[in-house]
Coordinates of C-alpha atoms in Angstrom, one line a residue:
M1 CA -150.2 -233.3 371.7
L2 CA -146.6 -234.3 372.4
S3 CA -145.1 -231.9 369.9
R4 CA -141.5 -230.6 370.2
G5 CA -142.7 -227.4 371.9
F6 CA -144.8 -229.3 374.4
L7 CA -141.9 -231.7 375.3
V8 CA -139.3 -229.0 375.5
V9 CA -141.4 -226.8 377.8
G10 CA -142.4 -229.9 379.8
L11 CA -138.9 -231.2 380.3
S12 CA -137.4 -227.8 381.0
M13 CA -140.1 -227.2 383.7
M14 CA -139.5 -230.6 385.2
M15 CA -135.8 -229.8 385.6
A16 CA -136.6 -226.4 387.0
T17 CA -139.2 -227.6 389.5
L18 CA -136.9 -230.4 390.5
G19 CA -134.4 -227.7 391.6
L20 CA -137.1 -225.6 393.2
G21 CA -138.5 -228.7 394.9
A22 CA -135.1 -229.4 396.4
A23 CA -135.1 -226.0 398.0
T24 CA -138.5 -226.5 399.6
P25 CA -137.5 -228.5 402.6
I26 CA -134.0 -227.0 402.8
I27 CA -134.6 -223.3 403.1
P28 CA -136.5 -223.3 406.4
I29 CA -133.9 -225.7 407.9
F30 CA -131.1 -223.6 406.4
V31 CA -132.5 -220.5 408.0
G32 CA -132.7 -222.2 411.4
E33 CA -129.1 -223.3 411.1
M34 CA -128.2 -219.6 410.6
G35 CA -130.0 -218.7 413.8
G36 CA -133.4 -217.7 412.4
D37 CA -136.6 -218.3 414.4
D38 CA -140.1 -219.2 413.1
I39 CA -140.8 -215.6 411.9
A40 CA -137.5 -215.6 410.0
R41 CA -138.5 -218.9 408.4
G42 CA -141.9 -217.5 407.6
I43 CA -140.3 -214.6 405.8
A44 CA -137.5 -216.4 404.0
Y45 CA -139.6 -219.0 402.2
P46 CA -142.1 -216.5 400.6
A47 CA -139.6 -213.7 400.0
F48 CA -139.7 -214.4 396.2
T49 CA -143.4 -213.4 396.2
V50 CA -142.5 -209.7 396.6
T51 CA -140.6 -209.5 393.4
Q52 CA -143.0 -211.9 391.7
L53 CA -146.0 -209.7 392.6
A54 CA -144.2 -206.6 391.3
I55 CA -143.3 -208.1 387.9
S56 CA -146.1 -210.4 387.0
P57 CA -148.7 -207.9 385.7
F58 CA -146.3 -206.5 383.2
V59 CA -144.6 -209.7 381.8
G60 CA -147.9 -211.3 380.8
R61 CA -148.9 -208.4 378.6
L62 CA -145.4 -208.1 377.0
A63 CA -145.3 -211.9 376.3
D64 CA -148.7 -211.8 374.7
R65 CA -147.4 -209.2 372.4
Y66 CA -143.8 -210.3 371.7
G67 CA -143.7 -214.0 372.4
R68 CA -142.9 -216.2 375.3
K69 CA -139.7 -218.1 374.6
W70 CA -137.1 -215.6 375.7
F71 CA -139.0 -214.6 378.8
L72 CA -139.0 -218.2 379.8
A73 CA -135.3 -218.6 379.1
F74 CA -134.4 -215.5 381.0
G75 CA -136.6 -216.6 384.0
L76 CA -134.7 -220.0 384.1
F77 CA -131.4 -218.2 384.0
T78 CA -132.3 -216.1 387.1
Y79 CA -132.6 -219.4 388.9
V80 CA -129.0 -220.3 388.1
I81 CA -127.9 -217.0 389.8
T82 CA -130.2 -217.8 392.8
A83 CA -128.8 -221.3 393.4
M84 CA -125.2 -220.0 393.2
G85 CA -126.1 -217.2 395.6
W86 CA -127.4 -219.7 398.1
F87 CA -124.2 -221.7 397.8
Y88 CA -122.2 -218.7 398.9
S89 CA -124.7 -217.4 401.5
D90 CA -123.6 -217.4 405.2
S91 CA -126.4 -215.4 406.8
V92 CA -130.2 -215.2 407.0
L93 CA -130.2 -211.9 405.2
E94 CA -128.4 -213.3 402.2
I95 CA -130.7 -216.3 402.1
V96 CA -133.7 -214.0 402.0
F97 CA -132.1 -211.7 399.4
F98 CA -131.6 -214.5 396.9
R99 CA -135.0 -216.0 397.7
A100 CA -136.4 -212.6 396.8
F101 CA -134.3 -212.5 393.6
S102 CA -135.7 -215.8 392.5
G103 CA -139.1 -214.2 392.3
I104 CA -138.1 -212.7 389.0
G105 CA -137.8 -216.2 387.6
S106 CA -141.1 -217.3 389.2
A107 CA -142.9 -214.4 387.6
L108 CA -141.6 -215.5 384.2
I109 CA -141.3 -219.3 383.9
F110 CA -144.7 -220.4 385.3
P111 CA -147.0 -218.0 383.3
M112 CA -144.9 -218.4 380.2
S113 CA -144.9 -222.1 380.2
Q114 CA -148.6 -222.3 381.0
S115 CA -149.6 -219.9 378.3
Y116 CA -147.3 -221.6 375.8
I117 CA -149.1 -224.9 376.5
G118 CA -152.4 -223.1 376.5
A119 CA -151.7 -221.8 373.0
L120 CA -151.2 -225.4 371.8
A121 CA -154.4 -226.7 373.4
P122 CA -157.4 -227.1 371.1
K123 CA -160.8 -226.0 372.4
G124 CA -162.4 -228.7 374.5
S125 CA -159.0 -230.3 375.3
E126 CA -157.7 -227.7 377.8
G127 CA -157.9 -230.0 380.7
R128 CA -156.1 -232.9 378.9
Y129 CA -153.3 -230.6 377.8
M130 CA -152.8 -228.9 381.1
G131 CA -153.2 -232.1 383.1
T132 CA -150.5 -233.8 381.1
F133 CA -148.3 -230.7 381.3
N134 CA -148.8 -230.4 385.1
L135 CA -147.4 -234.0 385.3
F136 CA -144.0 -232.6 384.5
D137 CA -144.3 -230.0 387.2
F138 CA -145.5 -232.4 389.9
V139 CA -142.8 -235.0 389.1
G140 CA -140.1 -232.3 389.4
F141 CA -141.5 -231.0 392.7
G142 CA -141.9 -234.6 393.9
L143 CA -138.4 -235.7 393.1
G144 CA -136.7 -232.5 394.4
P145 CA -137.6 -232.7 398.1
L146 CA -136.9 -236.5 398.2
L147 CA -133.4 -236.1 396.6
A148 CA -132.7 -233.1 398.7
G149 CA -133.5 -235.0 401.9
I150 CA -131.2 -237.9 400.8
L151 CA -128.4 -235.5 399.9
R152 CA -128.7 -233.6 403.2
D153 CA -128.7 -236.8 405.2
Y154 CA -125.6 -238.2 403.5
T155 CA -123.7 -235.2 402.1
S156 CA -124.3 -231.5 402.6
I157 CA -126.5 -228.5 401.8
D158 CA -123.8 -227.1 399.5
L159 CA -124.1 -230.1 397.2
I160 CA -127.8 -229.5 396.9
F161 CA -127.3 -225.9 395.8
L162 CA -124.6 -227.0 393.2
S163 CA -127.0 -229.6 391.8
M164 CA -129.7 -227.0 391.5
T165 CA -127.4 -224.8 389.6
V166 CA -126.7 -227.5 387.0
L167 CA -130.4 -228.3 386.6
F168 CA -131.4 -224.7 386.1
A169 CA -128.5 -224.2 383.6
L170 CA -129.6 -227.3 381.6
A171 CA -133.2 -226.1 381.5
T172 CA -132.1 -222.6 380.3
L173 CA -130.1 -224.1 377.4
L174 CA -132.9 -226.5 376.5
V175 CA -135.4 -223.7 376.0
A176 CA -132.9 -221.3 374.3
I177 CA -131.8 -223.9 371.7
L178 CA -134.7 -226.2 371.1
L179 CA -138.0 -224.4 371.9
P180 CA -139.8 -223.1 368.8
T181 CA -140.5 -219.4 369.1
Q182 CA -144.2 -219.8 368.2
P183 CA -146.4 -222.5 369.6
Q184 CA -147.3 -224.9 366.8
G185 CA -150.1 -227.4 367.1
K186 CA -152.5 -229.2 364.8
K187 CA -154.9 -226.9 362.9
N188 CA -158.5 -228.0 363.3
N189 CA -161.9 -226.4 363.6
N190 CA -161.8 -226.4 367.3
S191 CA -158.2 -225.3 367.7
S192 CA -156.6 -222.0 368.6
A193 CA -153.2 -223.6 368.9
L194 CA -151.3 -221.6 366.3
I195 CA -150.8 -218.2 367.8
S196 CA -148.3 -215.6 366.9
P197 CA -147.3 -212.7 369.2
K198 CA -149.2 -210.2 367.2
S199 CA -152.3 -212.3 366.5
S200 CA -155.8 -211.5 367.2
E201 CA -155.3 -213.0 370.7
N202 CA -153.7 -209.8 371.8
E203 CA -153.8 -207.1 369.1
H204 CA -157.5 -206.8 368.3
M205 CA -159.8 -205.3 370.9
R206 CA -157.2 -205.7 373.7
P207 CA -159.2 -205.7 377.0
S208 CA -158.3 -203.1 379.6
W209 CA -157.0 -204.1 383.1
S210 CA -160.4 -203.1 384.5
Q211 CA -162.2 -205.5 382.2
I212 CA -159.8 -208.3 383.1
I213 CA -159.9 -207.8 386.9
K214 CA -163.7 -207.5 386.9
N215 CA -164.2 -210.7 384.9
P216 CA -166.0 -213.2 387.2
L217 CA -164.1 -216.2 386.0
V218 CA -160.7 -214.4 386.5
Q219 CA -161.8 -213.6 390.1
A220 CA -163.0 -217.2 390.6
I221 CA -159.8 -218.9 389.6
F222 CA -157.7 -216.2 391.4
S223 CA -159.5 -217.1 394.7
L224 CA -159.2 -220.8 394.1
R225 CA -155.5 -220.7 393.3
A226 CA -154.7 -218.2 396.1
S227 CA -156.4 -220.3 398.7
V228 CA -154.6 -223.5 397.6
S229 CA -151.3 -221.5 397.6
V230 CA -151.9 -220.3 401.2
A231 CA -152.0 -224.0 402.3
I232 CA -148.9 -224.8 400.2
G233 CA -147.1 -221.9 401.9
V234 CA -148.0 -223.3 405.3
S235 CA -147.0 -226.8 404.5
F236 CA -143.7 -226.0 402.7
T237 CA -142.6 -223.7 405.5
F238 CA -143.7 -225.7 408.6
I239 CA -144.0 -229.4 407.6
P240 CA -140.1 -229.7 407.5
V241 CA -139.9 -228.0 410.9
L242 CA -142.7 -230.0 412.4
L243 CA -141.3 -233.3 411.3
E244 CA -137.6 -232.7 412.0
E245 CA -137.7 -230.5 415.1
D246 CA -141.0 -231.6 416.8
L247 CA -141.3 -235.2 415.7
G248 CA -137.6 -236.0 415.3
T249 CA -137.8 -237.5 411.8
S250 CA -135.0 -237.5 409.2
S251 CA -134.6 -235.2 406.3
T252 CA -135.3 -238.2 404.0
A253 CA -138.6 -238.7 405.8
V254 CA -139.5 -235.0 405.2
G255 CA -138.6 -235.4 401.5
L256 CA -140.7 -238.5 401.3
L257 CA -143.8 -236.8 402.6
I258 CA -143.4 -233.6 400.4
G259 CA -142.2 -235.5 397.4
G260 CA -144.9 -238.2 397.8
Q261 CA -147.6 -235.6 397.9
Q262 CA -146.3 -234.1 394.6
F263 CA -145.9 -237.6 393.0
M264 CA -149.5 -238.5 393.9
G265 CA -150.7 -235.2 392.5
G266 CA -148.7 -235.6 389.3
A267 CA -149.8 -239.2 388.7
I268 CA -153.5 -238.2 388.6
Q269 CA -153.1 -234.9 386.7
P270 CA -153.7 -236.4 383.2
L271 CA -156.9 -238.2 384.5
M272 CA -158.1 -235.1 386.2
G273 CA -157.5 -233.1 383.1
I274 CA -159.7 -235.4 381.1
L275 CA -162.4 -235.3 383.7
A276 CA -162.3 -231.5 383.8
D277 CA -163.0 -231.4 380.1
K278 CA -166.1 -233.6 380.5
Y279 CA -167.6 -233.1 383.9
S280 CA -168.5 -230.3 386.4
K281 CA -165.4 -228.3 387.3
Q282 CA -167.1 -227.0 390.4
L283 CA -167.7 -230.5 391.6
I284 CA -164.1 -231.5 390.9
A285 CA -162.9 -228.4 392.8
L286 CA -165.2 -229.2 395.7
I287 CA -163.9 -232.7 396.1
G288 CA -160.3 -231.5 395.8
S289 CA -160.9 -228.7 398.4
V290 CA -162.4 -231.0 401.0
L291 CA -159.6 -233.6 400.5
M292 CA -156.9 -231.0 400.9
A293 CA -158.5 -229.2 403.9
S294 CA -159.0 -232.5 405.7
S295 CA -155.3 -233.4 405.4
Y296 CA -154.3 -230.1 406.9
W297 CA -156.7 -230.6 409.8
V298 CA -155.1 -234.0 410.4
A299 CA -151.8 -232.2 410.9
T300 CA -153.3 -230.1 413.6
F301 CA -153.4 -233.0 416.1
S302 CA -151.5 -236.0 414.8
D303 CA -148.0 -236.8 416.1
T304 CA -147.7 -240.0 414.1
Y305 CA -145.5 -239.7 411.0
W306 CA -147.3 -242.4 409.0
I307 CA -150.7 -240.8 409.6
L308 CA -149.3 -237.5 408.4
L309 CA -147.7 -239.2 405.4
I310 CA -150.9 -240.8 404.3
A311 CA -152.9 -237.6 404.9
F312 CA -150.7 -235.4 402.8
V313 CA -149.8 -237.9 400.1
V314 CA -153.5 -238.9 399.5
G315 CA -155.5 -236.0 400.8
A316 CA -153.3 -233.0 399.9
G317 CA -151.7 -234.6 396.9
I318 CA -155.0 -235.6 395.1
G319 CA -156.9 -232.6 396.4
S320 CA -154.4 -230.1 395.2
A321 CA -154.2 -231.7 391.8
M322 CA -157.9 -231.6 391.4
S323 CA -158.2 -227.9 392.3
Q324 CA -155.2 -226.9 390.3
V325 CA -156.2 -228.6 387.1
V326 CA -159.7 -226.9 387.3
A327 CA -158.0 -223.5 387.7
A328 CA -155.6 -224.3 384.8
T329 CA -158.4 -225.3 382.5
N330 CA -160.5 -222.2 383.3
Q331 CA -157.4 -220.1 382.9
I332 CA -157.0 -221.2 379.2
Q333 CA -160.7 -220.8 378.5
I334 CA -160.8 -217.2 379.6
G335 CA -157.2 -216.5 378.5
R336 CA -158.1 -217.0 374.8
R337 CA -160.3 -213.9 375.1
L338 CA -158.3 -211.8 377.5
G339 CA -154.7 -212.9 376.7
L340 CA -153.2 -216.2 377.6
S341 CA -150.0 -214.8 379.2
T342 CA -151.9 -211.9 380.8
V343 CA -154.3 -214.2 382.6
A344 CA -151.5 -216.7 383.5
S345 CA -149.5 -213.8 385.0
L346 CA -152.5 -212.8 387.2
Q347 CA -152.7 -216.4 388.4
S348 CA -149.0 -216.3 389.1
M349 CA -149.8 -213.3 391.3
A350 CA -152.5 -215.4 393.1
F351 CA -149.9 -218.0 393.8
A352 CA -147.5 -215.5 395.1
I353 CA -150.1 -213.8 397.4
G354 CA -151.1 -217.2 398.7
I355 CA -147.6 -218.3 399.5
L356 CA -146.8 -214.9 401.1
I357 CA -149.9 -215.2 403.4
G358 CA -149.3 -218.8 404.1
S359 CA -145.7 -218.5 405.0
A360 CA -145.3 -215.1 406.5
G361 CA -148.7 -215.1 408.1
G362 CA -148.2 -218.6 409.2
G363 CA -144.9 -217.6 410.8
V364 CA -146.7 -215.0 413.0
V365 CA -149.4 -217.5 413.9
A366 CA -146.9 -220.2 414.7
Q367 CA -144.9 -217.8 416.9
T368 CA -148.0 -216.6 418.8
L369 CA -150.5 -219.5 418.8
G370 CA -148.3 -222.5 417.9
R371 CA -147.2 -224.2 414.7
R372 CA -150.2 -226.7 414.7
F373 CA -152.7 -223.9 414.5
T374 CA -151.3 -222.8 411.2
F375 CA -152.6 -226.0 409.6
T376 CA -156.1 -225.4 411.1
C377 CA -156.2 -222.0 409.5
A378 CA -154.9 -223.3 406.1
G379 CA -157.8 -225.8 406.0
L380 CA -160.4 -223.1 406.6
I381 CA -158.9 -220.8 403.9
I382 CA -159.0 -223.7 401.4
I383 CA -162.8 -224.1 402.0
A384 CA -163.3 -220.3 401.8
G385 CA -161.4 -220.1 398.5
Y386 CA -163.6 -222.8 397.0
L387 CA -166.8 -221.0 398.1
I388 CA -165.7 -217.8 396.4
Y389 CA -164.7 -219.8 393.3
T390 CA -168.2 -221.3 393.1
A391 CA -170.0 -218.0 393.6
R392 CA -167.9 -216.1 391.0
S393 CA -167.6 -218.8 388.3
S394 CA -171.4 -219.3 388.4
K395 CA -171.8 -215.7 387.2
N396 CA -169.6 -216.2 384.2
K397 CA -171.3 -216.1 380.9
E398 CA -169.2 -218.9 379.4
T399 CA -170.0 -222.5 380.1
V400 CA -167.3 -223.5 382.5
T401 CA -169.1 -225.5 385.2

């Protein structure tokens, strides 16, 4: 499993998500320092989703046909430009502009990395491969907020943006120089790991967009990922504000909560991947959804930092990991038939839609009904997403439950 391609993609994504994770608690606070209100914060964080939604449907199909490496490298390079742009920003408008520009990278790096790993994964081991790969993502997203909090408490926001620039540049070079153009895994009777851009995966009987969108499993994982992303949009936008401005905690404490949540999720990803290969995915998603929703409902009423820390690290961390590994496993299963990068790009759209609703919609809710109510709504949406996932995945002809 730990081939050169797997390790290069994993390490480059860990560096990229470390940089992105550093921006997570900083952007809402940065907007506030520039004079923005809750609505401005709700717009700034998910601004990348606009460009991500516009680009995602096209890059997946192109990557299935021409290969994933250079799409991934270009996506990482756009993050270099974004970080430098934030370094020189001195208004809310500029922050939002470069956040929107970063959506180009988001539309490229996540679907390309996931589909590259999906091409390596043998049949029956999708969960194990994606669970291990997601560990890199979660570790990066976990370290980023924690390091950003420490740097902000003891240095400045400018140093955070410069550090992000260096990380993104290193990730770009790693992919450009060391990543094999074609995913190469062990050949065996159950494997579809060796896939070329013009293989049967995407050249023979290419399904239409109508067939892809109407597929029950595509709809199921779209709803599951979108609902989880709504909650992520709410927490990444309003947890830093709730903790720093309402409860008076330090930036390091904010980073510890967000980073701890990601660390917990990353730590159990490999185990969840193995379980997803062997046991009911619907049951795993149910447990994950209940855990995650419960943690958000705790945030509705608790004013104690340690209660919030435990709720989000244990509940949201483990719950999100369980739901996301199920979605990733199903994504590979249906992607082998409909196009790995194509399906991954659709799930990238689900993530973008969820973040947009959670952040921008949460901003409106926070401004009108109060910040706490956004967490109540997020929990309800998580449960609704799971119910749709169960209903649609049960109609799929393939054995995925």
